[in-house]
Short mmCIF file of C-alpha atoms in Angstrom, two decimals:
data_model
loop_
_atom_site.label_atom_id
_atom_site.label_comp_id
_atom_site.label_asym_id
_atom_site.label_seq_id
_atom_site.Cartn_x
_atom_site.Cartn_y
_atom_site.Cartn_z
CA UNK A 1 86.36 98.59 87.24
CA UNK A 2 88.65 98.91 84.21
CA UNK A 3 89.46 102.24 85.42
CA UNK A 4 90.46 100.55 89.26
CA UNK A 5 92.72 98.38 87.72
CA UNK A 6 94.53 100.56 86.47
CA UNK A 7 94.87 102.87 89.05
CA UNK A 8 96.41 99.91 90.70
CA UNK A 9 98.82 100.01 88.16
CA UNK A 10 98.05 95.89 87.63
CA UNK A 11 99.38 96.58 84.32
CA UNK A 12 101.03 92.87 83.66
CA UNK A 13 99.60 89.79 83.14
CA UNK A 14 98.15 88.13 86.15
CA UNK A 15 98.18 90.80 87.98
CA UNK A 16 94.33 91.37 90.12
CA UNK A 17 92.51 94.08 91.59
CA UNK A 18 89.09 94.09 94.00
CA UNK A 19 87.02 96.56 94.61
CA UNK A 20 85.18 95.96 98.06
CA UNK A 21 82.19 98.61 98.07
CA UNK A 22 78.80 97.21 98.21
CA UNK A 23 79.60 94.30 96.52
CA UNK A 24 82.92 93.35 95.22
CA UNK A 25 84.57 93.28 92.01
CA UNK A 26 87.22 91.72 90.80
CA UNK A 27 89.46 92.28 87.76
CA UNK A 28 92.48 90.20 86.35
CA UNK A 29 94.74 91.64 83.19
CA UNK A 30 95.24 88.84 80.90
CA UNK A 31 97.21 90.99 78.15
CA UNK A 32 97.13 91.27 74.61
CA UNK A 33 94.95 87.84 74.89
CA UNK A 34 91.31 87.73 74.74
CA UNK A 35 90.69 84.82 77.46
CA UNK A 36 87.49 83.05 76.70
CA UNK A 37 86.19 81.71 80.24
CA UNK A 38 84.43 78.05 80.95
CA UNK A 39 83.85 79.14 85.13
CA UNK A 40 81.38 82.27 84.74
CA UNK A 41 83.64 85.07 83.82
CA UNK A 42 83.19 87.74 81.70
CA UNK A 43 85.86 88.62 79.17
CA UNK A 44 86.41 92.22 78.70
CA UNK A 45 88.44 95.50 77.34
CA UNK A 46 90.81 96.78 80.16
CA UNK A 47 92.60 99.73 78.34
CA UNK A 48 94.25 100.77 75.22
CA UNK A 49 97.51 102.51 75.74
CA UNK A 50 99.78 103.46 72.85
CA UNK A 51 97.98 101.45 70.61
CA UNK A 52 98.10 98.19 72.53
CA UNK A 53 95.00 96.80 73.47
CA UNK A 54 94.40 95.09 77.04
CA UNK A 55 91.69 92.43 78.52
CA UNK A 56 90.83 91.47 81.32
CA UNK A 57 88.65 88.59 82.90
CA UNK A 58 85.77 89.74 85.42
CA UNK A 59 83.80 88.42 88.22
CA UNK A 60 80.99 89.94 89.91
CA UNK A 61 80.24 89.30 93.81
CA UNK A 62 76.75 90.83 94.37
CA UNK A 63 76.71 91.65 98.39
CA UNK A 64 79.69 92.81 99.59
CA UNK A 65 80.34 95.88 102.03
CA UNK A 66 75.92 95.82 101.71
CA UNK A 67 75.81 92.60 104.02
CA UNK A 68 77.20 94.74 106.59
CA UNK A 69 74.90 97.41 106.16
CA UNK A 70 71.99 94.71 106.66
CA UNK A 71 73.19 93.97 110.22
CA UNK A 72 73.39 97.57 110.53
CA UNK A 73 70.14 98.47 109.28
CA UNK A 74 68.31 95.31 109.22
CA UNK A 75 69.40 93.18 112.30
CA UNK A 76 70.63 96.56 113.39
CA UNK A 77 73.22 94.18 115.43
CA UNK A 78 75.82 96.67 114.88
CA UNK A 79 76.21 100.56 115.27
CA UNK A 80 78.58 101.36 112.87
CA UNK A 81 80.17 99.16 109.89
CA UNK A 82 83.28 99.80 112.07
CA UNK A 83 81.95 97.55 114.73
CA UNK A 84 82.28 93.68 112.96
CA UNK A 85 86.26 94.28 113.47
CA UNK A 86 85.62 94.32 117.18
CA UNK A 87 83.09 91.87 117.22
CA UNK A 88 84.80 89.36 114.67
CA UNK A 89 88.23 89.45 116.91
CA UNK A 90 86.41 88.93 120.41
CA UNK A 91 86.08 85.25 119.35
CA UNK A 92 89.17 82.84 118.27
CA UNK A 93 86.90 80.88 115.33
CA UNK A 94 83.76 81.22 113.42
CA UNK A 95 82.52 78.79 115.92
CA UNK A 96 80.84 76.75 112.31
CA UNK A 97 79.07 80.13 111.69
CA UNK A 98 78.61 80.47 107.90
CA UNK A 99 76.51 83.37 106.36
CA UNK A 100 75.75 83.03 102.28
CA UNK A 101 74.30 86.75 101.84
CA UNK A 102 72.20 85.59 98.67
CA UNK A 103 70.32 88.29 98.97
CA UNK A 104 70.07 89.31 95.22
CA UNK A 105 71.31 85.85 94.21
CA UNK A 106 74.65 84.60 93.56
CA UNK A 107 76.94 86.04 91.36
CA UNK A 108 80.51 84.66 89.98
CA UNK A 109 81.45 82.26 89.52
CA UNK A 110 77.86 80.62 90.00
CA UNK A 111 75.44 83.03 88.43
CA UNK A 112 72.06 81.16 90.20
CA UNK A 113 69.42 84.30 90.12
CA UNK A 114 67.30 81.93 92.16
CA UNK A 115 69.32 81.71 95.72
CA UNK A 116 68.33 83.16 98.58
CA UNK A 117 70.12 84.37 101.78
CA UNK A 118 70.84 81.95 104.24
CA UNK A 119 73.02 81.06 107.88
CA UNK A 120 74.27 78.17 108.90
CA UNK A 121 75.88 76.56 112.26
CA UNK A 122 73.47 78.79 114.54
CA UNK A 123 73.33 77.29 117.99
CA UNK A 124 72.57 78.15 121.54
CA UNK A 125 75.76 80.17 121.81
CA UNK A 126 75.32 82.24 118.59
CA UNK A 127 75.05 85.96 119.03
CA UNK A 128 76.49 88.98 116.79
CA UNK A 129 80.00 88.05 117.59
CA UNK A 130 79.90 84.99 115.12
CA UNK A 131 77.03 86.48 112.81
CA UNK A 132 79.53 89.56 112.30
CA UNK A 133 82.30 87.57 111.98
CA UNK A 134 80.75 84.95 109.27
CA UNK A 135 79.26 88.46 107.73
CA UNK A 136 82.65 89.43 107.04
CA UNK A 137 84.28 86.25 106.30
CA UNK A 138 81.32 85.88 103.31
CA UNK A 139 83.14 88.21 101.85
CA UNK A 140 86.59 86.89 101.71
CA UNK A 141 84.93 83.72 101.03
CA UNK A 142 82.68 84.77 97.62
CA UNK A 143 85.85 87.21 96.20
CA UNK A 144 88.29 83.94 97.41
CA UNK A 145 85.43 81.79 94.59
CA UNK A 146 85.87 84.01 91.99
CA UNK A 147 89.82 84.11 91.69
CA UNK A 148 90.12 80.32 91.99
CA UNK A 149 87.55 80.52 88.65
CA UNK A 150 89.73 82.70 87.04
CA UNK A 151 93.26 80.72 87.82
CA UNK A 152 91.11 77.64 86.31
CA UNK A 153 90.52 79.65 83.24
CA UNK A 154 94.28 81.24 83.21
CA UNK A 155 96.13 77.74 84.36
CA UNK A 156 97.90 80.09 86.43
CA UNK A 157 97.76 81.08 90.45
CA UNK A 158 97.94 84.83 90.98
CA UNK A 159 101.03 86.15 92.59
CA UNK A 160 99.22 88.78 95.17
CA UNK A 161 96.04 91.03 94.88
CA UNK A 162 95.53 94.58 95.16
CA UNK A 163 92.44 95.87 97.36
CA UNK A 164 90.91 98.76 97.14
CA UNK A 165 87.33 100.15 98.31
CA UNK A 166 85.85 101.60 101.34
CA UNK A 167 85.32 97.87 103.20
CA UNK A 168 89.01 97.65 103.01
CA UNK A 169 89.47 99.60 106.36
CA UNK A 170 88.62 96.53 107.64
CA UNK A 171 91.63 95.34 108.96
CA UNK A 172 90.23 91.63 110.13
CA UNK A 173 88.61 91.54 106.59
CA UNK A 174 91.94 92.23 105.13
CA UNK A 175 93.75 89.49 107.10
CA UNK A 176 91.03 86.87 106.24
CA UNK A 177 90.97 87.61 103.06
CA UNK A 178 94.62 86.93 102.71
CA UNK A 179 94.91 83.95 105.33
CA UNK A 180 91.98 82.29 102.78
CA UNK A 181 93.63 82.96 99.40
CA UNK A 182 97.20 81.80 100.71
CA UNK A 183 98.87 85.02 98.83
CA UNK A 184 99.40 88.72 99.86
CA UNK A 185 96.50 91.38 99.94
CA UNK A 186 97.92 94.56 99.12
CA UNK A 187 95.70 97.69 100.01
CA UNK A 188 95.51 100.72 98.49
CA UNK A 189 96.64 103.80 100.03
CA UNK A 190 94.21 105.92 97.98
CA UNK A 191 90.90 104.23 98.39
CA UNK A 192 88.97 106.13 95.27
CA UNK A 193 91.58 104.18 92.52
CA UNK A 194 88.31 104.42 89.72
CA UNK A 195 89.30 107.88 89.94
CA UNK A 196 92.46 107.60 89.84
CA UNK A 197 93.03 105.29 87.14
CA UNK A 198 91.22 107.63 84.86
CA UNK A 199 93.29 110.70 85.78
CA UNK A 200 96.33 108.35 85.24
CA UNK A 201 95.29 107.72 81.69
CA UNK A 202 94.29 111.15 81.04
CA UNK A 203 97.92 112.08 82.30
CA UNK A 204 99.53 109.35 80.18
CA UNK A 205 97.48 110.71 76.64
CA UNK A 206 98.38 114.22 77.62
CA UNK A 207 102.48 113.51 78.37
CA UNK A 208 102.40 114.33 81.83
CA UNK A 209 103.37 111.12 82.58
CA UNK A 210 105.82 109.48 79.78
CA UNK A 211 104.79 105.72 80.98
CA UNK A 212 103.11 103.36 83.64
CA UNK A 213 106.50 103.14 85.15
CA UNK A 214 106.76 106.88 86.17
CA UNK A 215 104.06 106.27 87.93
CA UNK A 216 105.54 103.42 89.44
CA UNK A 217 107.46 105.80 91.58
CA UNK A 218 104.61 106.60 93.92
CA UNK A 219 103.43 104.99 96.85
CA UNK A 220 100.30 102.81 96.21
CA UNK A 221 100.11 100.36 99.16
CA UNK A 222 98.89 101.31 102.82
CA UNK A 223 99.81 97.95 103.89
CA UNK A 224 100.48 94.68 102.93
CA UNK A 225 98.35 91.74 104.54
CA UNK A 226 100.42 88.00 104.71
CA UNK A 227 98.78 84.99 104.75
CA UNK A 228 99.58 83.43 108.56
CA UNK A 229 96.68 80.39 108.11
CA UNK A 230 97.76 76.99 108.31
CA UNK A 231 96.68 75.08 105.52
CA UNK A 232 94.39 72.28 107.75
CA UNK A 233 92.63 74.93 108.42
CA UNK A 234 92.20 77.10 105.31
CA UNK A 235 90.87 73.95 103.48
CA UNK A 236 88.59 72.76 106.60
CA UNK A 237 87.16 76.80 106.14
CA UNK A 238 87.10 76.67 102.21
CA UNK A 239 84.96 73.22 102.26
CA UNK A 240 82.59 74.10 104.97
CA UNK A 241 81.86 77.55 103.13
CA UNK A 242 81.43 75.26 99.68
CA UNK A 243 78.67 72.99 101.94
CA UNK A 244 76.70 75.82 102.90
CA UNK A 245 77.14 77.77 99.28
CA UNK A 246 76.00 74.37 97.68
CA UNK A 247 72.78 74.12 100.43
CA UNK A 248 72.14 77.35 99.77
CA UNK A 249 71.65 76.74 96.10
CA UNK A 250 69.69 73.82 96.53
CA UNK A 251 67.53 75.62 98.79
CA UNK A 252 64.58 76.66 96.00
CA UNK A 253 61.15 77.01 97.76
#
């Protein structure tokens, strides 16, 4: 993940990276300062580069692009991964369709080893329209937890945040995500950035590139999602999700 944030070149403070694969992970630079987090993250080394030493906070979301492949697999409600766009944009709302895919437990920001999986809302009208939809939206929602953790632990909101990761041809994932956080989702145009980060260093160390900034001159984003979510709404989404996350906590048999 160190690696992915650099090859997102998030190479100044505040700057944050995701990685949506099967689960997501999610990487702020916090500089030359070692930030010691009170909301479940993990402080770690990003990079040394001429001598200067980086960190980072972390968060961990355990089920990510995998709580697709359960309603591919497992509800086998779906074909292809491909398929949720179509089905989550065939409705206007989630209809109160909320899916906590605690399948492993919950990661950051609440670390509870204990919760299980749960959905919420179902009614009459329920089919794989909304259960796709709230699939994907999980997602958004769980990554959306752990960067409001880390601007609690930086005093500081985060200006945009990079995406990279094979569940990031999503495009309605992309949107939601950015419609939730109220800031721009940038996506990668080179979706293996792990990769890429490493070959950047190893370019830097060898003088193939003389700094960060020559690599600047590339092209790194695909496209660039805007938030377009009134606020009424975003917060009516954000407490609902917190109701079902806090249920599904609660929920110890």
């Amino acid at each position: 993940q160190q690696a992915s944030l650099f090859g997102q070149l998030c190479c100044e403070k505040g700057m944050v990276n995701s990685t949506y694969g099967t689960g997501c992970f999610v990487l702020m630079n916090t500089g030359s300062e070692v930030v010691s987090s009170k909301n479940g993250m993990l402080s770690t080394i990003a990079w040394k580069y001429n001598g200067n030493l980086m960190y980072a906070l972390e968060g961990s979301v355990f089920v990510g692009g995998s709580v697709i492949q359960w309603l591919r697999d497992g509800l086998k409600i779906i074909k292809s991964a491909a398929a949720t766009e179509e089905l989550a944009t065939r409705i206007d709302s989630n209809d109160g369709v909320y899916l906590v895919p605690a399948f492993v437990g919950l990661g950051t920001p609440h670390w509870d080893m204990e919760a299980k999986g749960a959905i919420f809302g179902l009614t009459r009208g329920t089919d794989e329209r909304q259960i796709a939809r709230a699939a994907l939206e999980s997602i958004c929602f769980q990554v959306h937890d752990v960067l409001k953790a880390m601007e609690k632990d930086c005093s500081e909101k985060i200006p945009f945040l990079k995406a990279n990761g094979g569940a990031t041809v999503n495009n309605y994932l992309m949107q939601f995500q950015s419609d939730i956080l109220d800031v721009e989702v940038k996506r990668a145009i080179i979706q293996e950035t792990t990769a890429l980060g490493a070959a950047y260093l190893a370019g830097l160390a060898e003088g193939y590139w003389t700094s960060p900034e020559e690599i600047h001159e590339q092209r790194f984003e695909d496209f660039t999602f805007s938030p377009r979510m009134e606020e009424a709404l975003r917060s009516k989404l954000i407490k609902e999700w917190n109701v079902a996350v806090d249920t599904t906590k609660h929920f110890k048999i």
